[in-house]
């Protein structure tokens, strides 16, 4: 560009001679993108610090190989739940506590839901030694917080353990439910970053989430008929509600309405869960 604005030197504004008269849209867009990236980086840093403040390291002793190791766990009462998905997935402001629900031995590969980690018969231990520990090559060390990939890997390991030790159907179903939640959280994270080539990965993850929801439903249907309540941690009303919700999520609208009805017309159900069941019924009827 020529020096169109020359002649201002005598006013002390000699440096202005070469400025652009109009804003350059490409430059504006670049600046906007840089601002967004900086904001996203700040948000990620804050999220990391919030999450770190919510977890503590706890020492565990493996029931299979006696190895002592540190595991991450969520501090009690630290995170506040802000909402819940229709299938009861909790959402917290500071942390996704679902990531920390499994304890896994880094040496022998024994893994289970935290509540079940110390519950193991000698027969189950023998099965895990033979079918998992004998092949296991070690768990990669995680950073200061778990990523969704860390959490998904640990939950899948716990699910394989539950199958090998012939764990209860409800335990396996619950792990499938947690895996559906984690996979959902992973694609939501990808979507929120707005990565341009994420669409394919998101599609793949959505299909994986659906597979875990279908398996969770299959397991809870069976456990509902064969096991005593609670089904892992779910009392009868919650399990009934969850089966309604899972049916809705996998597209079985008639079944969703049927299971929601079991709560709506149950005199013993609380108003809170009845309201949630009515919401499922409305969603299944396409009213919302
Ligand atoms: Zn071990």
PDB file of C-alpha atoms and ligand atoms in Angstrom:
ATOM      1  CA  UNK A   1       0.000   0.000   0.000  1.00  0.00           C
ATOM      2  CA  UNK A   2       1.277   3.469  -0.811  1.00  0.00           C
ATOM      3  CA  UNK A   3       1.939   5.953   1.926  1.00  0.00           C
ATOM      4  CA  UNK A   4      -1.546   7.469   1.577  1.00  0.00           C
ATOM      5  CA  UNK A   5      -1.633   9.069   4.995  1.00  0.00           C
ATOM      6  CA  UNK A   6       1.740  10.738   4.825  1.00  0.00           C
ATOM      7  CA  UNK A   7       1.877  14.376   5.791  1.00  0.00           C
ATOM      8  CA  UNK A   8       0.970  13.816   9.419  1.00  0.00           C
ATOM      9  CA  UNK A   9       4.618  13.783  10.494  1.00  0.00           C
ATOM     10  CA  UNK A  10       4.453  17.427  11.526  1.00  0.00           C
ATOM     11  CA  UNK A  11       1.624  16.540  13.897  1.00  0.00           C
ATOM     12  CA  UNK A  12       3.802  13.915  15.540  1.00  0.00           C
ATOM     13  CA  UNK A  13       1.833  11.085  13.882  1.00  0.00           C
ATOM     14  CA  UNK A  14       4.430   9.942  11.385  1.00  0.00           C
ATOM     15  CA  UNK A  15       3.922   6.301  12.383  1.00  0.00           C
ATOM     16  CA  UNK A  16       0.312   6.385  11.127  1.00  0.00           C
ATOM     17  CA  UNK A  17       1.306   6.756   7.505  1.00  0.00           C
ATOM     18  CA  UNK A  18       0.952   3.060   6.699  1.00  0.00           C
ATOM     19  CA  UNK A  19      -2.098   2.010   8.741  1.00  0.00           C
ATOM     20  CA  UNK A  20      -4.993   0.191   7.034  1.00  0.00           C
ATOM     21  CA  UNK A  21      -7.976   2.461   6.569  1.00  0.00           C
ATOM     22  CA  UNK A  22     -10.465  -0.432   6.837  1.00  0.00           C
ATOM     23  CA  UNK A  23     -10.299  -3.465   9.113  1.00  0.00           C
ATOM     24  CA  UNK A  24      -9.005  -6.582   7.370  1.00  0.00           C
ATOM     25  CA  UNK A  25     -11.695  -9.299   7.823  1.00  0.00           C
ATOM     26  CA  UNK A  26      -9.101 -12.089   7.662  1.00  0.00           C
ATOM     27  CA  UNK A  27      -7.037 -10.431  10.398  1.00  0.00           C
ATOM     28  CA  UNK A  28     -10.185  -9.869  12.491  1.00  0.00           C
ATOM     29  CA  UNK A  29     -11.147 -13.533  12.200  1.00  0.00           C
ATOM     30  CA  UNK A  30      -7.625 -14.551  13.157  1.00  0.00           C
ATOM     31  CA  UNK A  31      -7.714 -12.322  16.236  1.00  0.00           C
ATOM     32  CA  UNK A  32     -11.145 -13.683  17.185  1.00  0.00           C
ATOM     33  CA  UNK A  33      -9.900 -17.284  16.853  1.00  0.00           C
ATOM     34  CA  UNK A  34      -6.819 -16.503  18.960  1.00  0.00           C
ATOM     35  CA  UNK A  35      -9.057 -14.944  21.630  1.00  0.00           C
ATOM     36  CA  UNK A  36     -11.302 -18.016  21.650  1.00  0.00           C
ATOM     37  CA  UNK A  37      -8.304 -20.364  21.882  1.00  0.00           C
ATOM     38  CA  UNK A  38      -6.884 -18.381  24.805  1.00  0.00           C
ATOM     39  CA  UNK A  39     -10.255 -18.487  26.579  1.00  0.00           C
ATOM     40  CA  UNK A  40     -10.525 -22.246  25.982  1.00  0.00           C
ATOM     41  CA  UNK A  41      -7.005 -22.715  27.347  1.00  0.00           C
ATOM     42  CA  UNK A  42      -7.849 -20.695  30.479  1.00  0.00           C
ATOM     43  CA  UNK A  43     -11.049 -22.714  30.946  1.00  0.00           C
ATOM     44  CA  UNK A  44      -9.127 -25.992  30.550  1.00  0.00           C
ATOM     45  CA  UNK A  45      -6.519 -24.844  33.098  1.00  0.00           C
ATOM     46  CA  UNK A  46      -9.247 -23.871  35.565  1.00  0.00           C
ATOM     47  CA  UNK A  47     -11.090 -27.178  35.011  1.00  0.00           C
ATOM     48  CA  UNK A  48      -7.857 -29.088  35.645  1.00  0.00           C
ATOM     49  CA  UNK A  49      -7.182 -27.199  38.904  1.00  0.00           C
ATOM     50  CA  UNK A  50     -10.818 -27.609  40.054  1.00  0.00           C
ATOM     51  CA  UNK A  51     -10.651 -31.345  39.350  1.00  0.00           C
ATOM     52  CA  UNK A  52      -7.272 -31.699  41.086  1.00  0.00           C
ATOM     53  CA  UNK A  53      -8.648 -29.998  44.196  1.00  0.00           C
ATOM     54  CA  UNK A  54     -11.468 -32.569  44.350  1.00  0.00           C
ATOM     55  CA  UNK A  55      -9.342 -35.714  44.339  1.00  0.00           C
ATOM     56  CA  UNK A  56      -7.008 -37.383  46.769  1.00  0.00           C
ATOM     57  CA  UNK A  57      -4.623 -40.310  46.565  1.00  0.00           C
ATOM     58  CA  UNK A  58      -5.602 -43.338  48.616  1.00  0.00           C
ATOM     59  CA  UNK A  59      -3.379 -46.350  49.291  1.00  0.00           C
ATOM     60  CA  UNK A  60      -4.819 -49.731  48.286  1.00  0.00           C
ATOM     61  CA  UNK A  61      -3.571 -53.248  48.650  1.00  0.00           C
ATOM     62  CA  UNK A  62      -4.342 -55.628  45.807  1.00  0.00           C
ATOM     63  CA  UNK A  63      -6.308 -58.708  46.857  1.00  0.00           C
ATOM     64  CA  UNK A  64      -4.680 -60.776  44.118  1.00  0.00           C
ATOM     65  CA  UNK A  65      -0.955 -59.875  44.111  1.00  0.00           C
ATOM     66  CA  UNK A  66      -0.587 -57.992  47.458  1.00  0.00           C
ATOM     67  CA  UNK A  67       0.963 -55.005  45.670  1.00  0.00           C
ATOM     68  CA  UNK A  68       0.388 -51.676  47.432  1.00  0.00           C
ATOM     69  CA  UNK A  69      -0.470 -48.806  45.166  1.00  0.00           C
ATOM     70  CA  UNK A  70      -2.010 -45.345  45.161  1.00  0.00           C
ATOM     71  CA  UNK A  71      -5.393 -44.772  43.555  1.00  0.00           C
ATOM     72  CA  UNK A  72      -7.264 -41.540  42.933  1.00  0.00           C
ATOM     73  CA  UNK A  73     -10.588 -40.998  44.623  1.00  0.00           C
ATOM     74  CA  UNK A  74     -13.041 -38.099  44.871  1.00  0.00           C
ATOM     75  CA  UNK A  75     -13.066 -36.234  48.197  1.00  0.00           C
ATOM     76  CA  UNK A  76     -16.402 -36.638  49.959  1.00  0.00           C
ATOM     77  CA  UNK A  77     -18.702 -33.639  49.726  1.00  0.00           C
ATOM     78  CA  UNK A  78     -16.277 -31.636  47.608  1.00  0.00           C
ATOM     79  CA  UNK A  79     -18.154 -31.683  44.276  1.00  0.00           C
ATOM     80  CA  UNK A  80     -21.675 -30.333  43.917  1.00  0.00           C
ATOM     81  CA  UNK A  81     -24.102 -31.978  41.515  1.00  0.00           C
ATOM     82  CA  UNK A  82     -25.676 -29.449  39.159  1.00  0.00           C
ATOM     83  CA  UNK A  83     -27.859 -31.717  37.028  1.00  0.00           C
ATOM     84  CA  UNK A  84     -28.600 -35.264  35.989  1.00  0.00           C
ATOM     85  CA  UNK A  85     -29.130 -36.805  32.563  1.00  0.00           C
ATOM     86  CA  UNK A  86     -32.315 -38.777  31.968  1.00  0.00           C
ATOM     87  CA  UNK A  87     -30.417 -42.018  32.733  1.00  0.00           C
ATOM     88  CA  UNK A  88     -29.214 -40.610  36.079  1.00  0.00           C
ATOM     89  CA  UNK A  89     -25.707 -39.675  34.937  1.00  0.00           C
ATOM     90  CA  UNK A  90     -24.678 -37.021  37.475  1.00  0.00           C
ATOM     91  CA  UNK A  91     -23.071 -33.791  36.325  1.00  0.00           C
ATOM     92  CA  UNK A  92     -20.891 -31.827  38.710  1.00  0.00           C
ATOM     93  CA  UNK A  93     -19.471 -28.378  38.229  1.00  0.00           C
ATOM     94  CA  UNK A  94     -15.922 -29.108  39.385  1.00  0.00           C
ATOM     95  CA  UNK A  95     -15.285 -32.693  38.345  1.00  0.00           C
ATOM     96  CA  UNK A  96     -16.733 -35.665  36.509  1.00  0.00           C
ATOM     97  CA  UNK A  97     -16.619 -38.036  39.462  1.00  0.00           C
ATOM     98  CA  UNK A  98     -17.740 -40.947  37.248  1.00  0.00           C
ATOM     99  CA  UNK A  99     -14.126 -41.162  36.014  1.00  0.00           C
ATOM    100  CA  UNK A 100     -12.926 -42.223  39.469  1.00  0.00           C
ATOM    101  CA  UNK A 101     -15.340 -45.085  40.197  1.00  0.00           C
ATOM    102  CA  UNK A 102     -12.967 -47.987  39.559  1.00  0.00           C
ATOM    103  CA  UNK A 103      -9.841 -49.210  41.362  1.00  0.00           C
ATOM    104  CA  UNK A 104      -7.307 -51.037  39.199  1.00  0.00           C
ATOM    105  CA  UNK A 105      -4.078 -52.776  40.256  1.00  0.00           C
ATOM    106  CA  UNK A 106      -1.341 -51.568  37.879  1.00  0.00           C
ATOM    107  CA  UNK A 107       0.662 -54.791  38.278  1.00  0.00           C
ATOM    108  CA  UNK A 108      -1.734 -57.748  37.919  1.00  0.00           C
ATOM    109  CA  UNK A 109      -4.726 -56.151  36.173  1.00  0.00           C
ATOM    110  CA  UNK A 110      -7.289 -56.840  38.870  1.00  0.00           C
ATOM    111  CA  UNK A 111      -9.900 -54.058  38.698  1.00  0.00           C
ATOM    112  CA  UNK A 112     -13.354 -53.521  40.176  1.00  0.00           C
ATOM    113  CA  UNK A 113     -15.875 -50.862  41.139  1.00  0.00           C
ATOM    114  CA  UNK A 114     -14.446 -49.152  44.261  1.00  0.00           C
ATOM    115  CA  UNK A 115     -17.212 -50.511  46.472  1.00  0.00           C
ATOM    116  CA  UNK A 116     -16.489 -54.084  45.317  1.00  0.00           C
ATOM    117  CA  UNK A 117     -12.675 -53.985  45.194  1.00  0.00           C
ATOM    118  CA  UNK A 118     -12.163 -55.891  48.447  1.00  0.00           C
ATOM    119  CA  UNK A 119     -15.015 -58.324  47.838  1.00  0.00           C
ATOM    120  CA  UNK A 120     -13.496 -61.372  46.215  1.00  0.00           C
ATOM    121  CA  UNK A 121     -13.740 -65.126  46.841  1.00  0.00           C
ATOM    122  CA  UNK A 122     -10.677 -67.349  46.501  1.00  0.00           C
ATOM    123  CA  UNK A 123     -12.280 -69.000  43.469  1.00  0.00           C
ATOM    124  CA  UNK A 124     -12.741 -65.613  41.795  1.00  0.00           C
ATOM    125  CA  UNK A 125      -9.138 -64.633  42.597  1.00  0.00           C
ATOM    126  CA  UNK A 126      -7.905 -67.868  40.962  1.00  0.00           C
ATOM    127  CA  UNK A 127      -9.922 -67.126  37.817  1.00  0.00           C
ATOM    128  CA  UNK A 128      -8.548 -63.570  37.569  1.00  0.00           C
ATOM    129  CA  UNK A 129      -4.963 -64.792  38.111  1.00  0.00           C
ATOM    130  CA  UNK A 130      -5.333 -67.373  35.381  1.00  0.00           C
ATOM    131  CA  UNK A 131      -7.293 -65.394  32.801  1.00  0.00           C
ATOM    132  CA  UNK A 132      -6.104 -61.809  33.361  1.00  0.00           C
ATOM    133  CA  UNK A 133      -2.904 -61.538  35.469  1.00  0.00           C
ATOM    134  CA  UNK A 134      -1.097 -64.199  33.437  1.00  0.00           C
ATOM    135  CA  UNK A 135      -1.496 -62.075  30.299  1.00  0.00           C
ATOM    136  CA  UNK A 136      -1.525 -58.547  31.751  1.00  0.00           C
ATOM    137  CA  UNK A 137       1.367 -56.289  30.737  1.00  0.00           C
ATOM    138  CA  UNK A 138       0.747 -53.399  33.160  1.00  0.00           C
ATOM    139  CA  UNK A 139      -1.370 -50.274  33.421  1.00  0.00           C
ATOM    140  CA  UNK A 140       0.109 -47.033  32.035  1.00  0.00           C
ATOM    141  CA  UNK A 141       0.675 -44.421  34.726  1.00  0.00           C
ATOM    142  CA  UNK A 142      -1.977 -41.695  34.699  1.00  0.00           C
ATOM    143  CA  UNK A 143      -1.317 -37.974  35.137  1.00  0.00           C
ATOM    144  CA  UNK A 144      -2.533 -35.885  38.065  1.00  0.00           C
ATOM    145  CA  UNK A 145      -6.142 -36.337  36.956  1.00  0.00           C
ATOM    146  CA  UNK A 146      -7.722 -39.043  34.782  1.00  0.00           C
ATOM    147  CA  UNK A 147      -8.506 -38.250  31.179  1.00  0.00           C
ATOM    148  CA  UNK A 148     -11.620 -39.840  29.679  1.00  0.00           C
ATOM    149  CA  UNK A 149      -9.362 -42.313  27.884  1.00  0.00           C
ATOM    150  CA  UNK A 150      -7.749 -43.321  31.228  1.00  0.00           C
ATOM    151  CA  UNK A 151     -11.179 -43.734  32.816  1.00  0.00           C
ATOM    152  CA  UNK A 152     -12.666 -45.695  29.907  1.00  0.00           C
ATOM    153  CA  UNK A 153      -9.687 -48.070  29.877  1.00  0.00           C
ATOM    154  CA  UNK A 154      -9.980 -48.690  33.645  1.00  0.00           C
ATOM    155  CA  UNK A 155     -13.728 -49.282  33.451  1.00  0.00           C
ATOM    156  CA  UNK A 156     -13.307 -51.691  30.529  1.00  0.00           C
ATOM    157  CA  UNK A 157     -10.670 -53.555  32.562  1.00  0.00           C
ATOM    158  CA  UNK A 158     -13.115 -53.759  35.496  1.00  0.00           C
ATOM    159  CA  UNK A 159     -15.831 -55.063  33.149  1.00  0.00           C
ATOM    160  CA  UNK A 160     -13.534 -57.797  31.816  1.00  0.00           C
ATOM    161  CA  UNK A 161     -12.682 -58.713  35.438  1.00  0.00           C
ATOM    162  CA  UNK A 162     -16.393 -58.854  36.326  1.00  0.00           C
ATOM    163  CA  UNK A 163     -17.021 -61.248  33.430  1.00  0.00           C
ATOM    164  CA  UNK A 164     -14.007 -63.461  34.239  1.00  0.00           C
ATOM    165  CA  UNK A 165     -14.871 -63.714  37.972  1.00  0.00           C
ATOM    166  CA  UNK A 166     -18.546 -64.477  37.117  1.00  0.00           C
ATOM    167  CA  UNK A 167     -19.609 -61.326  38.959  1.00  0.00           C
ATOM    168  CA  UNK A 168     -23.266 -60.467  39.394  1.00  0.00           C
ATOM    169  CA  UNK A 169     -25.230 -59.434  36.314  1.00  0.00           C
ATOM    170  CA  UNK A 170     -26.095 -56.135  38.049  1.00  0.00           C
ATOM    171  CA  UNK A 171     -22.393 -55.352  38.566  1.00  0.00           C
ATOM    172  CA  UNK A 172     -21.668 -55.953  34.880  1.00  0.00           C
ATOM    173  CA  UNK A 173     -24.740 -53.921  33.835  1.00  0.00           C
ATOM    174  CA  UNK A 174     -23.686 -51.054  36.104  1.00  0.00           C
ATOM    175  CA  UNK A 175     -20.209 -51.017  34.545  1.00  0.00           C
ATOM    176  CA  UNK A 176     -21.805 -50.885  31.075  1.00  0.00           C
ATOM    177  CA  UNK A 177     -23.891 -47.916  32.252  1.00  0.00           C
ATOM    178  CA  UNK A 178     -20.800 -46.115  33.591  1.00  0.00           C
ATOM    179  CA  UNK A 179     -18.988 -46.798  30.308  1.00  0.00           C
ATOM    180  CA  UNK A 180     -21.918 -45.296  28.357  1.00  0.00           C
ATOM    181  CA  UNK A 181     -21.673 -42.183  30.574  1.00  0.00           C
ATOM    182  CA  UNK A 182     -17.894 -41.929  30.099  1.00  0.00           C
ATOM    183  CA  UNK A 183     -18.099 -42.344  26.325  1.00  0.00           C
ATOM    184  CA  UNK A 184     -20.841 -39.668  26.252  1.00  0.00           C
ATOM    185  CA  UNK A 185     -18.649 -37.342  28.304  1.00  0.00           C
ATOM    186  CA  UNK A 186     -15.724 -37.973  25.954  1.00  0.00           C
ATOM    187  CA  UNK A 187     -17.638 -36.959  22.832  1.00  0.00           C
ATOM    188  CA  UNK A 188     -19.168 -33.973  24.617  1.00  0.00           C
ATOM    189  CA  UNK A 189     -15.656 -32.837  25.465  1.00  0.00           C
ATOM    190  CA  UNK A 190     -14.612 -33.248  21.809  1.00  0.00           C
ATOM    191  CA  UNK A 191     -17.671 -31.318  20.640  1.00  0.00           C
ATOM    192  CA  UNK A 192     -17.067 -28.487  23.111  1.00  0.00           C
ATOM    193  CA  UNK A 193     -13.513 -28.031  21.829  1.00  0.00           C
ATOM    194  CA  UNK A 194     -14.944 -27.525  18.340  1.00  0.00           C
ATOM    195  CA  UNK A 195     -12.090 -29.470  16.692  1.00  0.00           C
ATOM    196  CA  UNK A 196     -12.889 -29.364  12.945  1.00  0.00           C
ATOM    197  CA  UNK A 197     -12.143 -33.047  12.227  1.00  0.00           C
ATOM    198  CA  UNK A 198     -13.909 -34.346  15.361  1.00  0.00           C
ATOM    199  CA  UNK A 199     -17.225 -35.179  13.650  1.00  0.00           C
ATOM    200  CA  UNK A 200     -16.200 -38.686  12.576  1.00  0.00           C
ATOM    201  CA  UNK A 201     -14.810 -39.551  16.010  1.00  0.00           C
ATOM    202  CA  UNK A 202     -17.983 -38.216  17.665  1.00  0.00           C
ATOM    203  CA  UNK A 203     -20.133 -40.432  15.409  1.00  0.00           C
ATOM    204  CA  UNK A 204     -18.035 -43.462  16.344  1.00  0.00           C
ATOM    205  CA  UNK A 205     -18.290 -42.653  20.049  1.00  0.00           C
ATOM    206  CA  UNK A 206     -22.071 -42.177  19.813  1.00  0.00           C
ATOM    207  CA  UNK A 207     -22.365 -45.688  18.343  1.00  0.00           C
ATOM    208  CA  UNK A 208     -20.170 -47.021  21.182  1.00  0.00           C
ATOM    209  CA  UNK A 209     -22.330 -45.247  23.779  1.00  0.00           C
ATOM    210  CA  UNK A 210     -25.447 -46.854  22.282  1.00  0.00           C
ATOM    211  CA  UNK A 211     -23.819 -50.325  22.441  1.00  0.00           C
ATOM    212  CA  UNK A 212     -23.076 -49.856  26.153  1.00  0.00           C
ATOM    213  CA  UNK A 213     -26.621 -48.565  26.816  1.00  0.00           C
ATOM    214  CA  UNK A 214     -28.068 -51.634  25.072  1.00  0.00           C
ATOM    215  CA  UNK A 215     -25.844 -53.949  27.152  1.00  0.00           C
ATOM    216  CA  UNK A 216     -26.677 -52.093  30.382  1.00  0.00           C
ATOM    217  CA  UNK A 217     -30.394 -52.476  29.608  1.00  0.00           C
ATOM    218  CA  UNK A 218     -30.000 -56.179  28.803  1.00  0.00           C
ATOM    219  CA  UNK A 219     -28.168 -56.722  32.127  1.00  0.00           C
ATOM    220  CA  UNK A 220     -30.583 -54.698  34.272  1.00  0.00           C
ATOM    221  CA  UNK A 221     -33.582 -56.466  32.678  1.00  0.00           C
ATOM    222  CA  UNK A 222     -32.080 -59.818  33.660  1.00  0.00           C
ATOM    223  CA  UNK A 223     -30.926 -58.694  37.117  1.00  0.00           C
ATOM    224  CA  UNK A 224     -34.390 -57.206  37.814  1.00  0.00           C
ATOM    225  CA  UNK A 225     -35.926 -60.655  37.400  1.00  0.00           C
ATOM    226  CA  UNK A 226     -33.215 -62.778  39.033  1.00  0.00           C
ATOM    227  CA  UNK A 227     -31.457 -60.770  41.750  1.00  0.00           C
ATOM    228  CA  UNK A 228     -32.525 -59.323  45.071  1.00  0.00           C
ATOM    229  CA  UNK A 229     -32.553 -55.552  45.445  1.00  0.00           C
ATOM    230  CA  UNK A 230     -30.489 -53.448  45.548  1.00  0.00           C
ATOM    231  CA  UNK A 231     -29.107 -54.136  42.069  1.00  0.00           C
ATOM    232  CA  UNK A 232     -25.539 -53.072  42.867  1.00  0.00           C
ATOM    233  CA  UNK A 233     -26.483 -49.671  44.389  1.00  0.00           C
ATOM    234  CA  UNK A 234     -29.957 -49.312  42.852  1.00  0.00           C
ATOM    235  CA  UNK A 235     -33.042 -49.816  44.997  1.00  0.00           C
ATOM    236  CA  UNK A 236     -36.160 -51.221  43.319  1.00  0.00           C
ATOM    237  CA  UNK A 237     -37.687 -47.855  42.358  1.00  0.00           C
ATOM    238  CA  UNK A 238     -34.431 -46.485  40.973  1.00  0.00           C
ATOM    239  CA  UNK A 239     -33.760 -49.679  39.008  1.00  0.00           C
ATOM    240  CA  UNK A 240     -37.296 -49.577  37.560  1.00  0.00           C
ATOM    241  CA  UNK A 241     -36.852 -45.936  36.589  1.00  0.00           C
ATOM    242  CA  UNK A 242     -33.449 -46.627  35.048  1.00  0.00           C
ATOM    243  CA  UNK A 243     -34.853 -49.456  32.903  1.00  0.00           C
ATOM    244  CA  UNK A 244     -37.516 -47.024  31.637  1.00  0.00           C
ATOM    245  CA  UNK A 245     -34.821 -44.436  30.855  1.00  0.00           C
ATOM    246  CA  UNK A 246     -32.525 -46.912  29.094  1.00  0.00           C
ATOM    247  CA  UNK A 247     -35.420 -48.168  26.965  1.00  0.00           C
ATOM    248  CA  UNK A 248     -36.122 -44.580  25.972  1.00  0.00           C
ATOM    249  CA  UNK A 249     -32.476 -43.954  25.085  1.00  0.00           C
ATOM    250  CA  UNK A 250     -32.188 -47.033  22.875  1.00  0.00           C
ATOM    251  CA  UNK A 251     -35.472 -46.235  21.107  1.00  0.00           C
ATOM    252  CA  UNK A 252     -37.875 -48.753  22.741  1.00  0.00           C
ATOM    253  CA  UNK A 253     -40.630 -46.209  23.383  1.00  0.00           C
ATOM    254  CA  UNK A 254     -43.384 -48.699  24.261  1.00  0.00           C
ATOM    255  CA  UNK A 255     -41.182 -50.402  26.847  1.00  0.00           C
ATOM    256  CA  UNK A 256     -40.089 -47.034  28.222  1.00  0.00           C
ATOM    257  CA  UNK A 257     -43.749 -46.081  28.804  1.00  0.00           C
ATOM    258  CA  UNK A 258     -44.512 -49.471  30.359  1.00  0.00           C
ATOM    259  CA  UNK A 259     -41.642 -49.222  32.887  1.00  0.00           C
ATOM    260  CA  UNK A 260     -42.355 -45.552  33.619  1.00  0.00           C
ATOM    261  CA  UNK A 261     -45.970 -46.564  34.319  1.00  0.00           C
ATOM    262  CA  UNK A 262     -44.778 -49.025  36.980  1.00  0.00           C
ATOM    263  CA  UNK A 263     -43.496 -46.040  38.951  1.00  0.00           C
ATOM    264  CA  UNK A 264     -46.235 -43.538  38.166  1.00  0.00           C
ATOM    265  CA  UNK A 265     -48.954 -45.932  39.451  1.00  0.00           C
ATOM    266  CA  UNK A 266     -46.939 -47.255  42.403  1.00  0.00           C
ATOM    267  CA  UNK A 267     -48.275 -45.916  45.704  1.00  0.00           C
ATOM    268  CA  UNK A 268     -44.922 -46.479  47.404  1.00  0.00           C
ATOM    269  CA  UNK A 269     -42.890 -44.426  44.917  1.00  0.00           C
ATOM    270  CA  UNK A 270     -41.763 -40.952  46.008  1.00  0.00           C
ATOM    271  CA  UNK A 271     -43.120 -37.837  44.262  1.00  0.00           C
ATOM    272  CA  UNK A 272     -39.623 -37.038  43.043  1.00  0.00           C
ATOM    273  CA  UNK A 273     -39.177 -40.286  41.137  1.00  0.00           C
ATOM    274  CA  UNK A 274     -42.791 -40.172  39.896  1.00  0.00           C
ATOM    275  CA  UNK A 275     -42.070 -36.772  38.345  1.00  0.00           C
ATOM    276  CA  UNK A 276     -38.992 -38.164  36.644  1.00  0.00           C
ATOM    277  CA  UNK A 277     -41.004 -41.149  35.352  1.00  0.00           C
ATOM    278  CA  UNK A 278     -43.704 -38.792  33.995  1.00  0.00           C
ATOM    279  CA  UNK A 279     -40.957 -36.936  32.154  1.00  0.00           C
ATOM    280  CA  UNK A 280     -39.813 -40.229  30.548  1.00  0.00           C
ATOM    281  CA  UNK A 281     -43.397 -40.970  29.522  1.00  0.00           C
ATOM    282  CA  UNK A 282     -43.730 -37.534  27.932  1.00  0.00           C
ATOM    283  CA  UNK A 283     -40.446 -37.941  26.068  1.00  0.00           C
ATOM    284  CA  UNK A 284     -41.520 -41.402  24.851  1.00  0.00           C
ATOM    285  CA  UNK A 285     -44.855 -39.994  23.667  1.00  0.00           C
ATOM    286  CA  UNK A 286     -42.936 -37.285  21.812  1.00  0.00           C
ATOM    287  CA  UNK A 287     -44.546 -34.472  23.815  1.00  0.00           C
ATOM    288  CA  UNK A 288     -41.204 -32.827  24.589  1.00  0.00           C
TER     289      UNK A 288
HETATM  290 ZN1  LIG B   1      -2.564 -56.831  41.780  1.00  0.00          ZN
END
